[in-house]
CSV table of C-alpha atoms in Angstrom, one decimal:
chain,number,residue,atom,x,y,z
B,461,MET,CA,0.2,0.0,-0.2
B,462,LYS,CA,1.4,3.3,-0.9
B,463,ASN,CA,1.3,6.2,1.4
B,464,ALA,CA,-0.3,9.6,0.7
B,465,VAL,CA,0.8,12.5,3.1
B,466,ILE,CA,-1.1,15.6,4.1
B,467,THR,CA,1.6,17.9,5.4
B,468,ASP,CA,-0.7,20.6,6.7
B,469,SER,CA,-4.2,22.1,5.9
B,470,GLU,CA,-6.9,24.0,7.1
B,471,PHE,CA,-9.8,22.0,5.9
B,472,GLN,CA,-12.5,20.5,8.5
B,473,ASN,CA,-11.7,17.2,7.3
B,474,HIS,CA,-10.0,15.2,4.1
B,475,GLU,CA,-13.1,13.0,3.1
B,476,PRO,CA,-12.8,14.4,-0.5
B,477,GLU,CA,-9.0,13.3,-0.8
B,478,ARG,CA,-10.2,9.7,1.2
B,479,SER,CA,-13.0,9.0,-1.4
B,480,VAL,CA,-10.1,9.3,-4.1
B,481,LEU,CA,-7.2,8.0,-2.7
B,482,GLU,CA,-8.2,5.1,-0.6
B,483,LYS,CA,-10.2,3.8,-3.6
B,484,ALA,CA,-6.9,3.8,-5.6
B,485,GLY,CA,-5.1,1.9,-2.5
B,486,PHE,CA,-3.4,4.6,-0.9
B,487,ARG,CA,-3.1,5.2,2.9
B,488,VAL,CA,-4.1,8.7,3.6
B,489,ILE,CA,-2.1,10.2,6.6
B,490,PRO,CA,-2.8,13.6,7.9
B,491,TYR,CA,-0.1,15.8,9.6
B,492,ASN,CA,-0.2,19.5,10.8
B,493,CYS,CA,3.3,20.2,10.4
B,494,LYS,CA,4.6,23.5,11.8
B,495,THR,CA,8.5,23.1,11.7
B,496,ALA,CA,11.3,21.4,9.0
B,497,GLU,CA,12.2,18.8,11.3
B,498,GLU,CA,8.3,18.0,11.3
B,499,LEU,CA,8.0,18.1,7.7
B,500,LYS,CA,11.1,15.9,7.0
B,501,GLU,CA,9.5,13.1,9.6
B,502,ALA,CA,6.1,13.2,7.8
B,503,GLY,CA,7.3,12.6,4.6
B,504,ARG,CA,9.9,9.9,5.1
B,505,GLU,CA,7.7,7.0,4.1
B,506,ALA,CA,5.5,9.3,1.6
B,507,ASP,CA,4.9,8.1,-2.0
B,508,ALA,CA,2.8,11.1,-2.4
B,509,VAL,CA,2.6,14.7,-0.7
B,510,LEU,CA,-0.3,16.9,-0.6
B,511,VAL,CA,0.9,20.2,0.9
B,512,GLN,CA,-1.0,23.7,1.8
B,513,TYR,CA,1.0,26.3,3.3
B,514,ALA,CA,4.3,24.5,4.8
B,515,GLN,CA,7.5,25.5,3.2
B,516,ILE,CA,8.8,22.8,1.4
B,517,THR,CA,12.7,23.7,1.0
B,518,GLU,CA,15.5,21.4,-0.6
B,519,ASP,CA,16.6,20.2,2.8
B,520,VAL,CA,13.0,19.0,3.5
B,521,LEU,CA,12.8,17.5,0.0
B,522,LYS,CA,16.0,15.4,0.0
B,523,ALA,CA,14.4,13.6,3.4
B,524,TRP,CA,11.5,12.5,1.3
B,525,GLU,CA,13.4,9.7,-0.7
B,526,ARG,CA,10.4,7.8,-1.8
B,527,CYS,CA,8.4,10.8,-2.7
B,528,GLN,CA,7.4,10.9,-6.6
B,529,ILE,CA,4.7,13.7,-6.7
B,530,ILE,CA,3.9,16.9,-4.6
B,531,VAL,CA,0.6,18.3,-5.0
B,532,ARG,CA,0.0,21.8,-3.8
B,533,TYR,CA,-3.6,22.6,-2.7
B,534,GLY,CA,-4.1,25.7,-5.2
B,535,ILE,CA,-2.7,27.8,-7.9
B,536,GLY,CA,0.2,29.3,-6.6
B,537,TYR,CA,3.3,27.0,-5.8
B,538,ASP,CA,5.9,29.5,-4.4
B,539,ASN,CA,6.0,27.8,-0.9
B,540,VAL,CA,7.7,24.5,-2.7
B,541,ASP,CA,11.2,24.6,-4.1
B,542,ILE,CA,10.4,23.7,-7.7
B,543,ARG,CA,14.0,23.6,-8.9
B,544,ALA,CA,15.2,21.5,-6.3
B,545,ALA,CA,12.2,18.8,-6.5
B,546,GLU,CA,13.1,18.6,-10.4
B,547,LYS,CA,16.6,17.7,-9.5
B,548,LEU,CA,15.5,15.1,-7.4
B,549,GLY,CA,13.2,13.6,-9.8
B,550,ILE,CA,10.0,14.8,-7.9
B,551,TRP,CA,7.0,16.1,-9.8
B,552,VAL,CA,5.2,19.1,-8.4
B,553,CYS,CA,1.5,19.9,-9.4
B,554,ASN,CA,-0.8,22.6,-8.9
B,555,VAL,CA,-4.6,22.8,-9.2
B,556,PRO,CA,-4.9,25.7,-11.5
B,557,ASP,CA,-8.7,26.0,-12.0
B,558,TYR,CA,-10.7,24.9,-9.1
B,559,CYS,CA,-11.8,28.5,-8.1
B,560,LEU,CA,-11.7,30.8,-11.1
B,561,ASP,CA,-15.2,32.2,-10.4
B,562,GLU,CA,-14.7,32.5,-6.7
B,563,ALA,CA,-11.4,34.4,-7.0
B,564,ALA,CA,-12.9,36.5,-9.7
B,565,ASP,CA,-15.9,37.3,-7.8
B,566,HIS,CA,-14.1,38.1,-4.6
B,567,THR,CA,-11.5,40.6,-6.7
B,568,CYS,CA,-14.5,42.5,-8.1
B,569,ALA,CA,-16.4,42.6,-4.6
B,570,MET,CA,-13.3,44.4,-3.3
B,571,ILE,CA,-13.0,46.6,-6.0
B,572,LEU,CA,-16.6,47.6,-6.5
B,573,ALA,CA,-17.2,48.1,-2.5
B,574,SER,CA,-13.5,49.9,-2.2
B,575,LEU,CA,-14.6,52.5,-5.2
B,576,ARG,CA,-17.9,53.2,-3.6
B,577,LYS,CA,-16.3,53.4,-0.2
B,578,LEU,CA,-18.5,50.9,1.7
B,579,LEU,CA,-16.3,50.2,4.5
B,580,PRO,CA,-15.6,53.9,5.2
B,581,TYR,CA,-19.6,54.6,5.0
B,582,HIS,CA,-20.0,51.7,7.6
B,583,GLU,CA,-17.1,53.0,10.0
B,584,SER,CA,-18.9,56.6,9.8
B,585,ILE,CA,-22.3,55.3,10.9
B,586,ARG,CA,-20.9,53.0,13.7
B,587,ARG,CA,-19.1,56.5,14.9
B,588,GLY,CA,-22.5,58.0,14.9
B,589,GLU,CA,-22.5,60.1,12.0
B,590,TRP,CA,-24.8,60.2,8.9
B,591,SER,CA,-22.6,61.9,6.3
B,592,VAL,CA,-22.3,61.1,2.6
B,593,GLU,CA,-20.4,63.9,1.1
B,594,GLY,CA,-17.7,64.1,3.8
B,595,VAL,CA,-17.0,60.5,3.5
B,596,ALA,CA,-17.4,59.9,-0.2
B,597,ARG,CA,-15.3,62.6,-1.7
B,598,PRO,CA,-13.5,62.0,-4.1
B,599,MET,CA,-15.7,59.2,-5.5
B,600,LYS,CA,-16.4,58.9,-9.6
B,601,SER,CA,-18.8,57.5,-11.2
B,602,PHE,CA,-18.0,54.0,-12.6
B,603,VAL,CA,-18.0,55.1,-16.3
B,604,ASN,CA,-15.5,57.8,-15.5
B,605,THR,CA,-13.2,55.5,-13.6
B,606,THR,CA,-10.3,53.2,-14.9
B,607,VAL,CA,-9.5,49.8,-13.6
B,608,GLY,CA,-5.9,48.5,-14.3
B,609,LEU,CA,-5.3,44.8,-14.3
B,610,VAL,CA,-1.6,43.5,-13.6
B,611,GLY,CA,-1.6,40.0,-15.2
B,612,PHE,CA,-4.2,38.8,-17.8
B,613,GLY,CA,-4.5,35.1,-17.2
B,614,ARG,CA,-7.8,33.5,-16.5
B,615,ILE,CA,-8.7,35.0,-13.4
B,616,GLY,CA,-7.3,38.5,-14.5
B,617,ARG,CA,-9.7,38.1,-17.8
B,618,ASN,CA,-12.7,36.5,-15.6
B,619,VAL,CA,-12.5,39.9,-13.5
B,620,CYS,CA,-12.5,41.8,-16.7
B,621,ARG,CA,-15.5,40.0,-18.1
B,622,ARG,CA,-17.4,40.6,-14.7
B,623,LEU,CA,-16.5,44.3,-14.4
B,624,ALA,CA,-16.9,45.5,-18.1
B,625,PRO,CA,-20.9,45.8,-17.6
B,626,PHE,CA,-20.1,48.5,-15.0
B,627,GLY,CA,-18.9,50.6,-17.8
B,628,PHE,CA,-15.3,50.9,-16.5
B,629,ARG,CA,-12.4,51.8,-18.8
B,630,ILE,CA,-10.1,48.7,-18.2
B,631,LEU,CA,-6.3,48.8,-18.8
B,632,VAL,CA,-4.3,45.7,-18.8
B,633,TYR,CA,-0.4,45.2,-18.4
B,634,ASP,CA,0.8,41.9,-19.1
B,635,PRO,CA,4.3,41.6,-21.2
B,636,TYR,CA,3.3,38.0,-22.1
B,637,LEU,CA,0.0,38.7,-23.3
B,638,LYS,CA,-0.8,37.7,-26.9
B,639,PRO,CA,-1.3,40.7,-29.2
B,640,GLY,CA,-4.8,41.5,-29.4
B,641,MET,CA,-6.3,39.2,-26.8
B,642,GLU,CA,-7.3,42.3,-24.5
B,643,SER,CA,-9.5,43.7,-27.0
B,644,ALA,CA,-11.6,40.9,-27.1
B,645,PHE,CA,-12.6,41.6,-23.7
B,646,GLY,CA,-13.1,45.3,-24.0
B,647,ALA,CA,-9.8,46.0,-22.4
B,648,ALA,CA,-6.9,48.2,-23.8
B,649,ARG,CA,-3.2,47.5,-23.3
B,650,VAL,CA,-0.7,49.6,-21.9
B,651,LYS,CA,3.0,49.3,-22.6
B,652,SER,CA,4.2,49.5,-19.0
B,653,LEU,CA,3.5,49.2,-15.6
B,654,GLU,CA,4.1,52.6,-14.8
B,655,ASP,CA,1.7,53.7,-17.4
B,656,LEU,CA,-1.1,51.4,-15.7
B,657,LEU,CA,-0.3,52.7,-12.4
B,658,ARG,CA,-0.3,56.4,-13.2
B,659,GLU,CA,-3.9,56.1,-15.4
B,660,SER,CA,-5.9,54.0,-12.9
B,661,ASP,CA,-8.1,54.6,-10.2
B,662,ALA,CA,-8.3,51.0,-9.0
B,663,VAL,CA,-5.1,48.6,-9.7
B,664,SER,CA,-5.9,44.8,-9.2
B,665,LEU,CA,-3.0,42.5,-9.2
B,666,HIS,CA,-3.2,39.0,-10.7
B,667,LEU,CA,0.3,37.5,-11.2
B,668,PRO,CA,2.4,34.5,-9.7
B,669,LEU,CA,5.0,35.3,-7.0
B,670,THR,CA,8.3,34.8,-8.5
B,671,PRO,CA,11.7,36.3,-8.0
B,672,GLU,CA,10.8,39.0,-10.5
B,673,THR,CA,7.5,39.9,-9.3
B,674,ARG,CA,8.4,39.9,-5.6
B,675,HIS,CA,7.7,43.6,-4.5
B,676,LEU,CA,6.5,44.5,-7.7
B,677,ILE,CA,4.4,47.1,-5.8
B,678,ASP,CA,6.9,48.7,-3.8
B,679,GLU,CA,7.6,52.5,-2.6
B,680,GLN,CA,8.3,53.8,-5.9
B,681,ALA,CA,5.5,51.9,-7.6
B,682,LEU,CA,2.9,53.4,-5.0
B,683,ARG,CA,4.5,56.9,-5.6
B,684,LEU,CA,3.1,56.5,-9.3
B,685,MET,CA,-0.5,55.9,-8.1
B,686,LYS,CA,-3.3,58.5,-7.7
B,687,PRO,CA,-3.8,59.9,-4.3
B,688,HIS,CA,-7.4,58.5,-4.4
B,689,ALA,CA,-6.3,55.4,-5.8
B,690,VAL,CA,-7.4,51.8,-4.7
B,691,LEU,CA,-4.8,48.6,-4.5
B,692,VAL,CA,-6.6,45.3,-4.6
B,693,ASN,CA,-4.4,41.9,-4.2
B,694,THR,CA,-6.3,38.7,-4.4
B,695,SER,CA,-3.0,37.0,-5.9
B,696,ARG,CA,0.1,36.5,-3.9
B,697,GLY,CA,1.1,38.5,-0.7
B,698,GLY,CA,4.6,38.8,-1.8
B,699,LEU,CA,3.7,41.0,-4.6
B,700,VAL,CA,3.3,44.0,-2.5
B,701,ASP,CA,5.9,45.6,0.1
B,702,THR,CA,3.5,45.4,2.6
B,703,VAL,CA,5.4,48.0,4.9
B,704,ALA,CA,5.9,50.3,2.0
B,705,LEU,CA,2.0,49.9,1.6
B,706,ALA,CA,1.4,50.7,5.0
B,707,ARG,CA,3.1,53.9,4.8
B,708,ALA,CA,1.5,55.1,1.7
B,709,LEU,CA,-1.9,54.5,3.4
B,710,ARG,CA,-1.1,56.3,6.5
B,711,GLY,CA,0.4,59.3,4.5
B,712,LYS,CA,-2.5,59.4,2.1
B,713,ALA,CA,-0.4,58.8,-0.8
B,714,ILE,CA,-3.1,56.5,-2.3
B,715,GLY,CA,-6.6,56.5,-1.1
B,716,PHE,CA,-7.5,52.8,0.2
B,717,ALA,CA,-6.2,48.8,-0.1
B,718,ALA,CA,-8.1,46.0,-0.2
B,719,LEU,CA,-6.0,42.9,0.7
B,720,ASP,CA,-6.8,39.0,0.8
B,721,VAL,CA,-3.4,37.7,1.0
B,722,PHE,CA,-0.2,39.0,2.9
B,723,GLU,CA,3.3,38.4,2.7
B,724,GLU,CA,3.0,36.6,6.0
B,725,GLU,CA,-0.3,34.7,7.1
B,726,PRO,CA,-1.7,35.3,9.3
B,727,LEU,CA,-1.1,39.0,9.3
B,728,PRO,CA,1.1,39.6,12.4
B,729,PRO,CA,-0.7,41.5,15.2
B,730,GLU,CA,2.3,44.1,15.2
B,731,HIS,CA,2.0,44.6,11.2
B,732,PRO,CA,1.7,48.6,10.4
B,733,LEU,CA,-1.2,47.7,8.1
B,734,ARG,CA,-3.1,46.9,11.0
B,735,SER,CA,-3.3,50.6,12.3
B,736,CYS,CA,-4.4,52.1,8.8
B,737,GLU,CA,-8.2,52.8,8.9
B,738,ASN,CA,-8.3,52.8,5.0
B,739,VAL,CA,-7.6,49.2,4.3
B,740,LEU,CA,-10.4,46.4,3.9
B,741,PHE,CA,-9.1,42.9,5.0
B,742,THR,CA,-10.0,39.4,4.3
B,743,PRO,CA,-8.1,36.2,5.4
B,744,HIS,CA,-6.8,34.6,2.0
B,745,ALA,CA,-10.3,34.0,1.2
B,746,ALA,CA,-11.1,34.5,-2.5
B,747,PHE,CA,-10.6,31.0,-3.2
B,748,TYR,CA,-13.5,29.9,-1.1
B,749,SER,CA,-16.9,28.4,-1.5
B,750,ASP,CA,-18.3,25.3,-0.3
B,751,GLU,CA,-17.9,23.8,-4.2
B,752,SER,CA,-14.5,25.3,-4.4
B,753,LEU,CA,-13.2,23.7,-1.5
B,754,ALA,CA,-14.6,20.2,-2.4
B,755,ARG,CA,-13.0,20.7,-5.9
B,756,LEU,CA,-9.6,21.5,-4.6
B,757,GLN,CA,-9.2,18.5,-2.3
B,758,ARG,CA,-10.7,15.9,-5.0
B,759,GLN,CA,-8.8,17.4,-7.9
B,760,ALA,CA,-5.3,17.3,-5.7
B,761,ALA,CA,-6.0,13.8,-5.0
B,762,GLU,CA,-6.9,13.0,-8.6
B,763,GLU,CA,-3.4,14.3,-9.7
B,764,ILE,CA,-1.7,11.8,-7.3
B,765,VAL,CA,-3.9,8.9,-8.7
B,766,ARG,CA,-3.1,10.0,-12.4
B,767,TRP,CA,0.2,9.7,-12.0
B,768,PHE,CA,0.6,6.3,-10.2
B,769,SER,CA,-1.8,4.8,-12.7
B,770,GLY,CA,0.8,5.5,-15.4
B,771,LYS,CA,-0.4,8.8,-16.9
B,772,PRO,CA,1.5,11.8,-17.0
B,773,PRO,CA,0.4,14.8,-14.5
B,774,ALA,CA,-2.1,16.9,-16.0
B,775,SER,CA,-0.9,20.1,-13.9
B,776,PRO,CA,2.7,20.1,-13.6
B,777,VAL,CA,4.8,22.9,-12.9
B,778,ASN,CA,8.1,21.2,-13.3
B,779,HIS,CA,9.4,18.7,-15.6
B,780,PRO,CA,12.0,16.1,-13.8
B,781,PRO,CA,14.2,14.7,-16.6
B,782,ASN,CA,14.6,11.4,-14.5
B,783,PRO,CA,11.3,11.2,-12.7
B,784,ARG,CA,11.0,8.7,-9.7
B,785,ARG,CA,9.1,5.5,-10.4
């Protein structure tokens, strides 16, 4: 019998994985690993590993001598050392399409709520006030508002499709986008990130976290944005220098931020963002619906079964030249 180890997860149960893996002859062994040593021990006898947030380093991978495949619960995979896994002959896979609608819905909800200043209105009433203009200004009508999308993959395109009926002018910056693709969604392409930041009233990030994109939104980038602009991030926390963002929010260099992801999660109690009044937080929840969660767990398990049944992985993020068997 083969072992499928779950290193960590926030799921209430693992029935979706068990229903797939146990039927295929796997023993499912869940852990709640917090340290590298716990990870090493958990995976020593693993033939396959499912991971959510644990940091899977080269040192950890070297201890997993039997492991053939790692599946990361989710779209991003920056917590796994992809190149080290490839050198060791271990496939790394993700689940790229389990929550496309949910992530786009959550992003749009954040954009709309931020532009219409729902949170400031709410807080104003809680303070005993009853003011429209005092809270609202400046507030453009949607038909006079520009939304900039940084990255135009599947989620970015879904966001664009949802926003279009509101009448926004939508700009796209994505150096890897095929020419003309944005026009099919009613958007316009800009040549540089700087142009998008200068022109947009709301900026939404839809990028993977890589060495090139880490802190893409830094102090210099924030200075380019309009004083009333909104920054929305439902992608990866490390795209934004959050200490610089906190300074920009406190200094009114930008108007508002809506964040679902953070450089460190949970957001530390002492982080300066927590003292900012002009920010909306959600706890890395953009992926969630009852249906998407079950879909994520099931599809992650199906990737393992696919590999051990002799088929190539459906969603690999590396390609080991000499995969383990």
